[in-house]
PDB file of C-alpha atoms in Angstrom:
ATOM      1  CA  MET Y   1     -19.917  -8.184   8.505  1.00  0.00           C
ATOM      2  CA  SER Y   2     -21.324 -11.627   7.786  1.00  0.00           C
ATOM      3  CA  THR Y   3     -19.050 -13.384  10.251  1.00  0.00           C
ATOM      4  CA  ALA Y   4     -16.637 -12.898  13.127  1.00  0.00           C
ATOM      5  CA  VAL Y   5     -14.078 -10.122  13.178  1.00  0.00           C
ATOM      6  CA  LEU Y   6     -10.666 -11.149  14.458  1.00  0.00           C
ATOM      7  CA  ARG Y   7      -8.095  -8.925  16.150  1.00  0.00           C
ATOM      8  CA  THR Y   8      -4.456 -10.014  16.279  1.00  0.00           C
ATOM      9  CA  PRO Y   9      -3.116 -10.049  19.856  1.00  0.00           C
ATOM     10  CA  GLU Y  10      -0.816  -7.104  20.518  1.00  0.00           C
ATOM     11  CA  GLU Y  11       1.984  -9.329  21.775  1.00  0.00           C
ATOM     12  CA  ARG Y  12       2.442 -10.604  18.218  1.00  0.00           C
ATOM     13  CA  PHE Y  13       3.872  -7.169  17.334  1.00  0.00           C
ATOM     14  CA  ALA Y  14       6.423  -6.946  20.125  1.00  0.00           C
ATOM     15  CA  ARG Y  15      10.089  -6.547  19.206  1.00  0.00           C
ATOM     16  CA  LEU Y  16       9.729  -6.575  15.430  1.00  0.00           C
ATOM     17  CA  PRO Y  17      13.092  -5.762  13.815  1.00  0.00           C
ATOM     18  CA  GLY Y  18      13.240  -2.176  12.558  1.00  0.00           C
ATOM     19  CA  TYR Y  19       9.644  -1.394  13.516  1.00  0.00           C
ATOM     20  CA  ALA Y  20       9.111   0.230  16.909  1.00  0.00           C
ATOM     21  CA  TYR Y  21       6.303   2.645  16.074  1.00  0.00           C
ATOM     22  CA  ALA Y  22       3.495   3.352  18.511  1.00  0.00           C
ATOM     23  CA  PRO Y  23       0.154   2.138  17.137  1.00  0.00           C
ATOM     24  CA  HIS Y  24      -2.637   4.539  16.179  1.00  0.00           C
ATOM     25  CA  TYR Y  25      -6.216   3.533  15.395  1.00  0.00           C
ATOM     26  CA  VAL Y  26      -9.427   4.859  13.882  1.00  0.00           C
ATOM     27  CA  GLU Y  27     -12.741   3.065  13.424  1.00  0.00           C
ATOM     28  CA  VAL Y  28     -13.995   2.526   9.870  1.00  0.00           C
ATOM     29  CA  ASP Y  29     -17.341   0.853   9.288  1.00  0.00           C
ATOM     30  CA  GLY Y  30     -17.199  -0.599  12.798  1.00  0.00           C
ATOM     31  CA  LEU Y  31     -13.681  -1.991  12.282  1.00  0.00           C
ATOM     32  CA  ARG Y  32     -10.467  -0.852  13.935  1.00  0.00           C
ATOM     33  CA  MET Y  33      -7.893   0.330  11.389  1.00  0.00           C
ATOM     34  CA  HIS Y  34      -4.259   0.758  12.389  1.00  0.00           C
ATOM     35  CA  TYR Y  35      -1.718   3.251  11.085  1.00  0.00           C
ATOM     36  CA  VAL Y  36       1.773   4.566  11.736  1.00  0.00           C
ATOM     37  CA  ASP Y  37       1.978   8.345  12.189  1.00  0.00           C
ATOM     38  CA  VAL Y  38       5.399   9.875  12.794  1.00  0.00           C
ATOM     39  CA  GLY Y  39       7.188  13.145  12.054  1.00  0.00           C
ATOM     40  CA  PRO Y  40       6.185  16.803  12.377  1.00  0.00           C
ATOM     41  CA  ARG Y  41       2.430  16.977  12.948  1.00  0.00           C
ATOM     42  CA  ARG Y  42       1.944  20.093  10.838  1.00  0.00           C
ATOM     43  CA  ALA Y  43       4.086  19.060   7.888  1.00  0.00           C
ATOM     44  CA  ALA Y  44       2.292  18.072   4.693  1.00  0.00           C
ATOM     45  CA  PRO Y  45       1.484  14.358   4.994  1.00  0.00           C
ATOM     46  CA  VAL Y  46       3.264  11.614   3.078  1.00  0.00           C
ATOM     47  CA  VAL Y  47       0.996   8.558   2.927  1.00  0.00           C
ATOM     48  CA  LEU Y  48       2.426   5.108   2.152  1.00  0.00           C
ATOM     49  CA  LEU Y  49      -0.042   2.439   0.984  1.00  0.00           C
ATOM     50  CA  HIS Y  50       1.078  -1.187   1.085  1.00  0.00           C
ATOM     51  CA  GLY Y  51       0.030  -4.170  -0.994  1.00  0.00           C
ATOM     52  CA  GLU Y  52      -0.571  -7.864  -0.371  1.00  0.00           C
ATOM     53  CA  PRO Y  53       0.249  -9.898   1.689  1.00  0.00           C
ATOM     54  CA  THR Y  54       2.242  -7.155   3.400  1.00  0.00           C
ATOM     55  CA  TRP Y  55       1.412  -4.391   5.881  1.00  0.00           C
ATOM     56  CA  SER Y  56       3.001  -1.158   7.104  1.00  0.00           C
ATOM     57  CA  TYR Y  57       6.080  -3.120   8.202  1.00  0.00           C
ATOM     58  CA  LEU Y  58       7.035  -3.027   4.502  1.00  0.00           C
ATOM     59  CA  TYR Y  59       7.809   0.696   4.812  1.00  0.00           C
ATOM     60  CA  ARG Y  60      10.274   0.603   7.703  1.00  0.00           C
ATOM     61  CA  HIS Y  61      13.222   1.375   5.371  1.00  0.00           C
ATOM     62  CA  MET Y  62      11.447   4.454   3.963  1.00  0.00           C
ATOM     63  CA  ILE Y  63       9.804   5.984   7.023  1.00  0.00           C
ATOM     64  CA  GLU Y  64      12.932   7.154   8.822  1.00  0.00           C
ATOM     65  CA  PRO Y  65      14.583   8.935   5.838  1.00  0.00           C
ATOM     66  CA  LEU Y  66      11.301  10.680   5.032  1.00  0.00           C
ATOM     67  CA  VAL Y  67      10.852  11.813   8.647  1.00  0.00           C
ATOM     68  CA  ALA Y  68      14.494  12.958   8.786  1.00  0.00           C
ATOM     69  CA  ALA Y  69      13.793  15.128   5.737  1.00  0.00           C
ATOM     70  CA  GLY Y  70      11.015  16.912   7.662  1.00  0.00           C
ATOM     71  CA  HIS Y  71       7.933  15.056   6.477  1.00  0.00           C
ATOM     72  CA  ARG Y  72       4.990  13.718   8.427  1.00  0.00           C
ATOM     73  CA  VAL Y  73       4.681  10.070   7.391  1.00  0.00           C
ATOM     74  CA  LEU Y  74       1.578   7.927   7.712  1.00  0.00           C
ATOM     75  CA  ALA Y  75       1.334   4.242   6.789  1.00  0.00           C
ATOM     76  CA  PRO Y  76      -2.009   2.520   7.348  1.00  0.00           C
ATOM     77  CA  ASP Y  77      -2.721  -1.195   7.442  1.00  0.00           C
ATOM     78  CA  PHE Y  78      -5.641  -2.062   5.188  1.00  0.00           C
ATOM     79  CA  ILE Y  79      -8.502  -3.925   6.835  1.00  0.00           C
ATOM     80  CA  GLY Y  80      -7.529  -7.592   7.006  1.00  0.00           C
ATOM     81  CA  CYS Y  81      -3.836  -6.735   7.242  1.00  0.00           C
ATOM     82  CA  GLY Y  82      -1.261  -5.857   9.875  1.00  0.00           C
ATOM     83  CA  ARG Y  83      -2.655  -4.545  13.147  1.00  0.00           C
ATOM     84  CA  SER Y  84      -6.041  -3.741  11.628  1.00  0.00           C
ATOM     85  CA  ASP Y  85      -9.142  -5.830  12.286  1.00  0.00           C
ATOM     86  CA  LYS Y  86      -9.674  -8.934  10.163  1.00  0.00           C
ATOM     87  CA  PRO Y  87     -13.150 -10.046   9.105  1.00  0.00           C
ATOM     88  CA  ALA Y  88     -12.915 -13.827   9.010  1.00  0.00           C
ATOM     89  CA  ALA Y  89     -14.802 -14.546   5.767  1.00  0.00           C
ATOM     90  CA  ILE Y  90     -13.472 -13.903   2.284  1.00  0.00           C
ATOM     91  CA  ALA Y  91     -16.976 -12.735   1.295  1.00  0.00           C
ATOM     92  CA  ASP Y  92     -16.626  -9.815   3.716  1.00  0.00           C
ATOM     93  CA  TYR Y  93     -14.039  -8.213   1.414  1.00  0.00           C
ATOM     94  CA  SER Y  94     -14.610  -6.394  -1.854  1.00  0.00           C
ATOM     95  CA  TYR Y  95     -12.621  -3.912  -3.913  1.00  0.00           C
ATOM     96  CA  GLN Y  96     -15.201  -1.205  -3.214  1.00  0.00           C
ATOM     97  CA  ARG Y  97     -15.138  -1.844   0.515  1.00  0.00           C
ATOM     98  CA  HIS Y  98     -11.361  -1.450   0.552  1.00  0.00           C
ATOM     99  CA  VAL Y  99     -11.671   1.874  -1.283  1.00  0.00           C
ATOM    100  CA  ASP Y 100     -14.381   3.035   1.113  1.00  0.00           C
ATOM    101  CA  TRP Y 101     -12.462   1.907   4.208  1.00  0.00           C
ATOM    102  CA  ALA Y 102      -9.326   3.692   3.011  1.00  0.00           C
ATOM    103  CA  TRP Y 103     -11.157   6.919   2.216  1.00  0.00           C
ATOM    104  CA  SER Y 104     -12.867   6.858   5.614  1.00  0.00           C
ATOM    105  CA  TRP Y 105      -9.383   6.741   7.150  1.00  0.00           C
ATOM    106  CA  PHE Y 106      -8.307   9.771   5.084  1.00  0.00           C
ATOM    107  CA  GLU Y 107     -11.450  11.660   6.081  1.00  0.00           C
ATOM    108  CA  GLN Y 108     -11.193  10.919   9.785  1.00  0.00           C
ATOM    109  CA  LEU Y 109      -7.606  12.155   9.846  1.00  0.00           C
ATOM    110  CA  ALA Y 110      -8.596  15.192   7.738  1.00  0.00           C
ATOM    111  CA  LEU Y 111      -5.669  14.565   5.394  1.00  0.00           C
ATOM    112  CA  THR Y 112      -5.164  17.130   2.650  1.00  0.00           C
ATOM    113  CA  ASP Y 113      -2.213  18.205   0.508  1.00  0.00           C
ATOM    114  CA  VAL Y 114      -1.153  14.541   0.517  1.00  0.00           C
ATOM    115  CA  ARG Y 115       1.992  13.127  -1.091  1.00  0.00           C
ATOM    116  CA  LEU Y 116       1.052   9.535  -1.861  1.00  0.00           C
ATOM    117  CA  PHE Y 117       3.268   6.516  -2.468  1.00  0.00           C
ATOM    118  CA  CYS Y 118       1.381   3.400  -3.532  1.00  0.00           C
ATOM    119  CA  GLN Y 119       2.420  -0.102  -4.588  1.00  0.00           C
ATOM    120  CA  ASP Y 120       0.594  -3.327  -5.521  1.00  0.00           C
ATOM    121  CA  TRP Y 121      -2.892  -3.172  -3.938  1.00  0.00           C
ATOM    122  CA  GLY Y 122      -1.881   0.193  -2.543  1.00  0.00           C
ATOM    123  CA  SER Y 123      -2.049   1.380  -6.151  1.00  0.00           C
ATOM    124  CA  LEU Y 124      -5.344  -0.338  -6.930  1.00  0.00           C
ATOM    125  CA  ILE Y 125      -6.848   1.488  -3.956  1.00  0.00           C
ATOM    126  CA  GLY Y 126      -4.710   4.631  -3.999  1.00  0.00           C
ATOM    127  CA  LEU Y 127      -5.244   5.508  -7.658  1.00  0.00           C
ATOM    128  CA  ARG Y 128      -8.987   5.157  -7.149  1.00  0.00           C
ATOM    129  CA  LEU Y 129      -8.766   7.620  -4.260  1.00  0.00           C
ATOM    130  CA  VAL Y 130      -6.737  10.064  -6.357  1.00  0.00           C
ATOM    131  CA  ALA Y 131      -9.277   9.818  -9.178  1.00  0.00           C
ATOM    132  CA  GLU Y 132     -12.299  10.238  -6.921  1.00  0.00           C
ATOM    133  CA  HIS Y 133     -10.849  12.868  -4.534  1.00  0.00           C
ATOM    134  CA  PRO Y 134      -8.195  14.713  -6.558  1.00  0.00           C
ATOM    135  CA  SER Y 135      -8.219  17.833  -4.383  1.00  0.00           C
ATOM    136  CA  ALA Y 136      -6.823  15.830  -1.449  1.00  0.00           C
ATOM    137  CA  PHE Y 137      -3.600  14.942  -3.280  1.00  0.00           C
ATOM    138  CA  ALA Y 138      -0.664  17.168  -4.185  1.00  0.00           C
ATOM    139  CA  ARG Y 139       1.747  14.599  -5.632  1.00  0.00           C
ATOM    140  CA  VAL Y 140       1.642  10.868  -6.404  1.00  0.00           C
ATOM    141  CA  PHE Y 141       4.375   8.225  -6.599  1.00  0.00           C
ATOM    142  CA  VAL Y 142       3.501   4.836  -8.093  1.00  0.00           C
ATOM    143  CA  GLY Y 143       5.861   1.910  -7.631  1.00  0.00           C
ATOM    144  CA  ASN Y 144       5.029  -1.484  -9.125  1.00  0.00           C
ATOM    145  CA  GLY Y 145       1.341  -0.746  -9.387  1.00  0.00           C
ATOM    146  CA  PHE Y 146      -1.493  -0.119 -11.815  1.00  0.00           C
ATOM    147  CA  LEU Y 147      -5.273   0.264 -12.079  1.00  0.00           C
ATOM    148  CA  PRO Y 148      -6.664  -2.742 -13.991  1.00  0.00           C
ATOM    149  CA  THR Y 149     -10.100  -2.704 -15.620  1.00  0.00           C
ATOM    150  CA  GLY Y 150     -10.401  -6.323 -16.780  1.00  0.00           C
ATOM    151  CA  ASP Y 151     -10.169  -5.280 -20.430  1.00  0.00           C
ATOM    152  CA  ALA Y 152      -6.640  -6.649 -20.901  1.00  0.00           C
ATOM    153  CA  ARG Y 153      -5.308 -10.089 -20.090  1.00  0.00           C
ATOM    154  CA  LEU Y 154      -3.155 -10.083 -16.985  1.00  0.00           C
ATOM    155  CA  PRO Y 155       0.259 -11.826 -16.891  1.00  0.00           C
ATOM    156  CA  LEU Y 156       0.424 -15.591 -16.437  1.00  0.00           C
ATOM    157  CA  LEU Y 157       2.353 -15.144 -13.198  1.00  0.00           C
ATOM    158  CA  PHE Y 158      -0.515 -13.157 -11.713  1.00  0.00           C
ATOM    159  CA  ARG Y 159      -3.050 -15.769 -12.818  1.00  0.00           C
ATOM    160  CA  LEU Y 160      -0.976 -18.463 -11.124  1.00  0.00           C
ATOM    161  CA  TRP Y 161      -0.759 -16.310  -7.983  1.00  0.00           C
ATOM    162  CA  ARG Y 162      -4.529 -15.845  -8.025  1.00  0.00           C
ATOM    163  CA  ALA Y 163      -5.064 -19.594  -8.175  1.00  0.00           C
ATOM    164  CA  PHE Y 164      -2.502 -20.214  -5.429  1.00  0.00           C
ATOM    165  CA  ALA Y 165      -4.161 -17.720  -3.069  1.00  0.00           C
ATOM    166  CA  ARG Y 166      -7.506 -19.360  -3.667  1.00  0.00           C
ATOM    167  CA  TYR Y 167      -6.661 -23.044  -3.508  1.00  0.00           C
ATOM    168  CA  SER Y 168      -3.383 -23.593  -1.668  1.00  0.00           C
ATOM    169  CA  PRO Y 169      -3.914 -25.237   1.729  1.00  0.00           C
ATOM    170  CA  VAL Y 170      -1.040 -23.154   3.132  1.00  0.00           C
ATOM    171  CA  PHE Y 171      -0.272 -19.473   2.727  1.00  0.00           C
ATOM    172  CA  PRO Y 172       3.287 -18.860   4.025  1.00  0.00           C
ATOM    173  CA  VAL Y 173       3.362 -15.075   4.249  1.00  0.00           C
ATOM    174  CA  GLY Y 174       7.054 -14.666   5.104  1.00  0.00           C
ATOM    175  CA  ALA Y 175       8.119 -16.972   2.291  1.00  0.00           C
ATOM    176  CA  LEU Y 176       5.825 -15.172  -0.159  1.00  0.00           C
ATOM    177  CA  VAL Y 177       7.371 -11.797   0.653  1.00  0.00           C
ATOM    178  CA  GLN Y 178      10.804 -13.362   0.293  1.00  0.00           C
ATOM    179  CA  ALA Y 179       9.864 -14.727  -3.137  1.00  0.00           C
ATOM    180  CA  GLY Y 180       8.965 -11.201  -4.262  1.00  0.00           C
ATOM    181  CA  SER Y 181      12.155  -9.634  -2.890  1.00  0.00           C
ATOM    182  CA  ARG Y 182      15.718  -9.696  -4.174  1.00  0.00           C
ATOM    183  CA  ARG Y 183      17.296  -8.994  -0.788  1.00  0.00           C
ATOM    184  CA  TRP Y 184      17.569 -11.954   1.571  1.00  0.00           C
ATOM    185  CA  LEU Y 185      15.302 -11.339   4.558  1.00  0.00           C
ATOM    186  CA  SER Y 186      16.335 -12.568   7.977  1.00  0.00           C
ATOM    187  CA  ALA Y 187      14.231 -15.166   9.765  1.00  0.00           C
ATOM    188  CA  ASP Y 188      13.019 -12.431  12.120  1.00  0.00           C
ATOM    189  CA  GLU Y 189      11.946 -10.220   9.214  1.00  0.00           C
ATOM    190  CA  ARG Y 190      10.031 -13.045   7.580  1.00  0.00           C
ATOM    191  CA  ALA Y 191       8.386 -13.770  10.923  1.00  0.00           C
ATOM    192  CA  ALA Y 192       7.425 -10.078  11.233  1.00  0.00           C
ATOM    193  CA  TYR Y 193       5.478 -10.255   7.977  1.00  0.00           C
ATOM    194  CA  ALA Y 194       3.628 -13.291   9.317  1.00  0.00           C
ATOM    195  CA  ALA Y 195       3.018 -11.736  12.751  1.00  0.00           C
ATOM    196  CA  PRO Y 196      -0.491 -10.408  11.960  1.00  0.00           C
ATOM    197  CA  PHE Y 197      -1.721 -13.921  11.150  1.00  0.00           C
ATOM    198  CA  PRO Y 198      -1.548 -16.323  14.131  1.00  0.00           C
ATOM    199  CA  ASP Y 199      -3.374 -18.988  12.115  1.00  0.00           C
ATOM    200  CA  ALA Y 200      -5.351 -19.499   8.905  1.00  0.00           C
ATOM    201  CA  ARG Y 201      -8.512 -17.895  10.308  1.00  0.00           C
ATOM    202  CA  TYR Y 202      -6.824 -14.480  10.179  1.00  0.00           C
ATOM    203  CA  MET Y 203      -5.873 -14.759   6.488  1.00  0.00           C
ATOM    204  CA  ALA Y 204      -9.224 -14.222   4.745  1.00  0.00           C
ATOM    205  CA  GLY Y 205      -8.328 -10.657   3.753  1.00  0.00           C
ATOM    206  CA  ILE Y 206      -4.961 -11.427   2.224  1.00  0.00           C
ATOM    207  CA  ARG Y 207      -6.339 -14.502   0.450  1.00  0.00           C
ATOM    208  CA  ALA Y 208      -9.213 -12.397  -0.927  1.00  0.00           C
ATOM    209  CA  PHE Y 209      -7.072  -9.711  -2.572  1.00  0.00           C
ATOM    210  CA  PRO Y 210      -6.087 -11.596  -5.770  1.00  0.00           C
ATOM    211  CA  ARG Y 211      -9.657 -12.565  -6.599  1.00  0.00           C
ATOM    212  CA  LEU Y 212     -10.769  -8.928  -6.180  1.00  0.00           C
ATOM    213  CA  VAL Y 213      -8.534  -7.766  -9.047  1.00  0.00           C
ATOM    214  CA  PRO Y 214     -10.806  -7.247 -12.089  1.00  0.00           C
ATOM    215  CA  VAL Y 215      -9.837  -9.797 -14.734  1.00  0.00           C
ATOM    216  CA  THR Y 216     -12.919  -9.578 -16.961  1.00  0.00           C
ATOM    217  CA  PRO Y 217     -14.665  -6.513 -18.454  1.00  0.00           C
ATOM    218  CA  ASP Y 218     -17.834  -7.193 -16.444  1.00  0.00           C
ATOM    219  CA  ASP Y 219     -16.146  -7.548 -13.058  1.00  0.00           C
ATOM    220  CA  PRO Y 220     -17.867  -5.401 -10.367  1.00  0.00           C
ATOM    221  CA  ALA Y 221     -14.728  -3.233 -10.129  1.00  0.00           C
ATOM    222  CA  SER Y 222     -14.271  -2.763 -13.868  1.00  0.00           C
ATOM    223  CA  ALA Y 223     -16.706   0.123 -14.389  1.00  0.00           C
ATOM    224  CA  PRO Y 224     -15.488   2.110 -11.344  1.00  0.00           C
ATOM    225  CA  ASN Y 225     -11.890   1.642 -12.483  1.00  0.00           C
ATOM    226  CA  ARG Y 226     -12.716   2.784 -16.014  1.00  0.00           C
ATOM    227  CA  ALA Y 227     -14.347   5.862 -14.504  1.00  0.00           C
ATOM    228  CA  ALA Y 228     -11.202   6.388 -12.440  1.00  0.00           C
ATOM    229  CA  TRP Y 229      -9.053   6.332 -15.586  1.00  0.00           C
ATOM    230  CA  GLU Y 230     -11.336   8.965 -17.129  1.00  0.00           C
ATOM    231  CA  ALA Y 231     -10.868  11.127 -14.043  1.00  0.00           C
ATOM    232  CA  LEU Y 232      -7.103  10.567 -14.003  1.00  0.00           C
ATOM    233  CA  ALA Y 233      -7.003  11.823 -17.609  1.00  0.00           C
ATOM    234  CA  GLY Y 234      -7.640  15.249 -16.072  1.00  0.00           C
ATOM    235  CA  PHE Y 235      -5.239  14.973 -13.137  1.00  0.00           C
ATOM    236  CA  ASP Y 236      -2.413  17.432 -13.773  1.00  0.00           C
ATOM    237  CA  LYS Y 237      -0.556  17.359 -10.450  1.00  0.00           C
ATOM    238  CA  PRO Y 238       2.805  15.542 -10.495  1.00  0.00           C
ATOM    239  CA  VAL Y 239       2.616  11.762 -10.896  1.00  0.00           C
ATOM    240  CA  HIS Y 240       5.955   9.949 -10.688  1.00  0.00           C
ATOM    241  CA  THR Y 241       6.658   6.335 -11.551  1.00  0.00           C
ATOM    242  CA  CYS Y 242       9.416   4.442  -9.743  1.00  0.00           C
ATOM    243  CA  PHE Y 243       9.099   0.841 -10.846  1.00  0.00           C
ATOM    244  CA  ALA Y 244      11.606  -1.891 -10.035  1.00  0.00           C
ATOM    245  CA  ASP Y 245      13.795  -3.336 -12.751  1.00  0.00           C
ATOM    246  CA  GLY Y 246      12.956  -6.903 -11.713  1.00  0.00           C
ATOM    247  CA  ASP Y 247       9.190  -7.192 -11.199  1.00  0.00           C
ATOM    248  CA  PRO Y 248       7.617  -9.606 -13.730  1.00  0.00           C
ATOM    249  CA  ILE Y 249       4.047  -8.791 -12.657  1.00  0.00           C
ATOM    250  CA  THR Y 250       3.916  -5.013 -13.258  1.00  0.00           C
ATOM    251  CA  ARG Y 251       6.725  -4.647 -15.794  1.00  0.00           C
ATOM    252  CA  GLY Y 252       5.730  -2.102 -18.454  1.00  0.00           C
ATOM    253  CA  ALA Y 253       2.673  -0.771 -16.610  1.00  0.00           C
ATOM    254  CA  GLU Y 254       4.481   2.501 -15.929  1.00  0.00           C
ATOM    255  CA  ARG Y 255       4.272   3.367 -19.637  1.00  0.00           C
ATOM    256  CA  ALA Y 256       0.469   3.566 -19.537  1.00  0.00           C
ATOM    257  CA  LEU Y 257       0.552   5.688 -16.398  1.00  0.00           C
ATOM    258  CA  ARG Y 258       2.959   8.142 -18.024  1.00  0.00           C
ATOM    259  CA  ARG Y 259       0.955   8.226 -21.247  1.00  0.00           C
ATOM    260  CA  ARG Y 260      -2.532   8.550 -19.815  1.00  0.00           C
ATOM    261  CA  ILE Y 261      -2.132  10.881 -16.800  1.00  0.00           C
ATOM    262  CA  PRO Y 262      -1.263  14.503 -17.671  1.00  0.00           C
ATOM    263  CA  GLY Y 263       0.571  15.029 -14.389  1.00  0.00           C
ATOM    264  CA  ALA Y 264       3.076  12.367 -15.380  1.00  0.00           C
ATOM    265  CA  ALA Y 265       4.129  14.156 -18.571  1.00  0.00           C
ATOM    266  CA  GLU Y 266       6.419  16.688 -16.883  1.00  0.00           C
ATOM    267  CA  ALA Y 267       7.201  14.711 -13.729  1.00  0.00           C
ATOM    268  CA  ALA Y 268      10.488  12.950 -13.061  1.00  0.00           C
ATOM    269  CA  HIS Y 269      10.530   9.162 -13.275  1.00  0.00           C
ATOM    270  CA  THR Y 270      13.068   6.570 -12.233  1.00  0.00           C
ATOM    271  CA  THR Y 271      13.781   2.862 -12.376  1.00  0.00           C
ATOM    272  CA  ILE Y 272      14.659   1.285  -9.045  1.00  0.00           C
ATOM    273  CA  ARG Y 273      17.633  -0.958  -9.738  1.00  0.00           C
ATOM    274  CA  GLY Y 274      18.237  -4.180  -7.854  1.00  0.00           C
ATOM    275  CA  ALA Y 275      14.626  -4.680  -6.789  1.00  0.00           C
ATOM    276  CA  ARG Y 276      11.743  -7.020  -7.420  1.00  0.00           C
ATOM    277  CA  HIS Y 277       8.030  -6.768  -6.626  1.00  0.00           C
ATOM    278  CA  PHE Y 278       8.533  -5.602  -3.035  1.00  0.00           C
ATOM    279  CA  LEU Y 279      10.840  -2.783  -4.031  1.00  0.00           C
ATOM    280  CA  GLN Y 280      10.399  -1.117  -0.631  1.00  0.00           C
ATOM    281  CA  GLU Y 281      12.068  -4.125   0.938  1.00  0.00           C
ATOM    282  CA  ASP Y 282      14.906  -4.225  -1.583  1.00  0.00           C
ATOM    283  CA  GLN Y 283      15.624  -0.528  -2.095  1.00  0.00           C
ATOM    284  CA  GLY Y 284      13.536   1.456   0.374  1.00  0.00           C
ATOM    285  CA  ALA Y 285      16.231   4.046   1.038  1.00  0.00           C
ATOM    286  CA  ALA Y 286      16.676   4.694  -2.699  1.00  0.00           C
ATOM    287  CA  ILE Y 287      12.930   5.194  -3.147  1.00  0.00           C
ATOM    288  CA  ALA Y 288      12.851   7.599  -0.203  1.00  0.00           C
ATOM    289  CA  ARG Y 289      15.743   9.596  -1.693  1.00  0.00           C
ATOM    290  CA  PHE Y 290      13.889   9.896  -4.997  1.00  0.00           C
ATOM    291  CA  MET Y 291      10.728  11.050  -3.235  1.00  0.00           C
ATOM    292  CA  ILE Y 292      12.579  13.573  -1.076  1.00  0.00           C
ATOM    293  CA  GLU Y 293      14.249  15.074  -4.123  1.00  0.00           C
ATOM    294  CA  GLN Y 294      10.935  15.497  -5.947  1.00  0.00           C
ATOM    295  CA  MET Y 295       9.227  16.984  -2.886  1.00  0.00           C
ATOM    296  CA  ARG Y 296      12.086  19.374  -2.122  1.00  0.00           C
ATOM    297  CA  GLY Y 297      10.436  22.307  -3.837  1.00  0.00           C
ATOM    298  CA  ASP Y 298       6.972  21.723  -2.391  1.00  0.00           C
ATOM    299  CA  ALA Y 299       5.595  24.321  -0.050  1.00  0.00           C
ATOM    300  CA  ARG Y 300       6.065  23.229   3.557  1.00  0.00           C
ATOM    301  CA  ARG Y 301       4.087  24.029   6.653  1.00  0.00           C
ATOM    302  CA  PRO Y 302       6.812  24.438   9.287  1.00  0.00           C
ATOM    303  CA  PRO Y 303       6.034  22.572  12.505  1.00  0.00           C
ATOM    304  CA  PRO Y 304       5.839  24.509  15.741  1.00  0.00           C
ATOM    305  CA  ALA Y 305       8.669  24.080  18.210  1.00  0.00           C
ATOM    306  CA  GLY Y 306       8.594  20.750  19.976  1.00  0.00           C
ATOM    307  CA  ASP Y 307       6.105  19.199  17.550  1.00  0.00           C
ATOM    308  CA  GLN Y 308       8.199  16.249  16.427  1.00  0.00           C
ATOM    309  CA  ARG Y 309       5.937  13.212  16.669  1.00  0.00           C
ATOM    310  CA  SER Y 310       8.244  10.246  16.399  1.00  0.00           C
ATOM    311  CA  SER Y 311       7.444   7.284  18.622  1.00  0.00           C
ATOM    312  CA  ARG Y 312      10.935   5.797  18.473  1.00  0.00           C
TER     313      ARG Y 312
END
């Protein structure tokens, strides 16, 4: 790292509404990476990858239904987010580093037979992982996400968001999540989204994300993402889309996923009604029900007696 690495004080995460999970950590590239890990230890893992400027708190409405259905559920915080360490310079972040950090987390936990849900930057990272390590994944759910290559012009709203993240003197995380949600969040919920960031020094990672999205064909991430699309053209395990009906940024992206990935051809798809960009916040229970229904026929590894690992 070219600069200091910040670690959010633990007391910032005390008494967050709906989120009472014990923290777990691994070290990736010398940085501490946090994750939630609940449910039967020997069940096939369901991994939930968040976007920006959110963290694993975004999945609190989905975790409990998935665990109740017998799944082991893991939700990491990307480096720079949530309870994970936060390099303090924007230059310390790159698309490739995020992919490498995330895969190191998968490797250290020896995750295989994974059911993945990914949204926003969770999709930009998660779909790269699926393309580069297809044997690790059994089923994929994409909600409000895509894998851009810089070959197509991105929506005006995203370009405005990119400029805001780069130049705005303030970055009100709770208000930003509220703007991308249809449901009205309580003051405590908005504060929970802002909890990882005591002041502006901690926000380099979440401010960096928009500028890491490839917007030109010669962006450093463009060639790896094109290669990922080529790999995904041979991925025949189930790929489900569950996009919101009210997200102006990713609207229509599900059509390319269904057309270009063989595993999507025979998979079930749904539209999440009454939701915007942060569909997990608006309709988390509905998304979990859809996932549970699709995973119902998957082979399960029954947990041994007494192996229920919920920290609630």
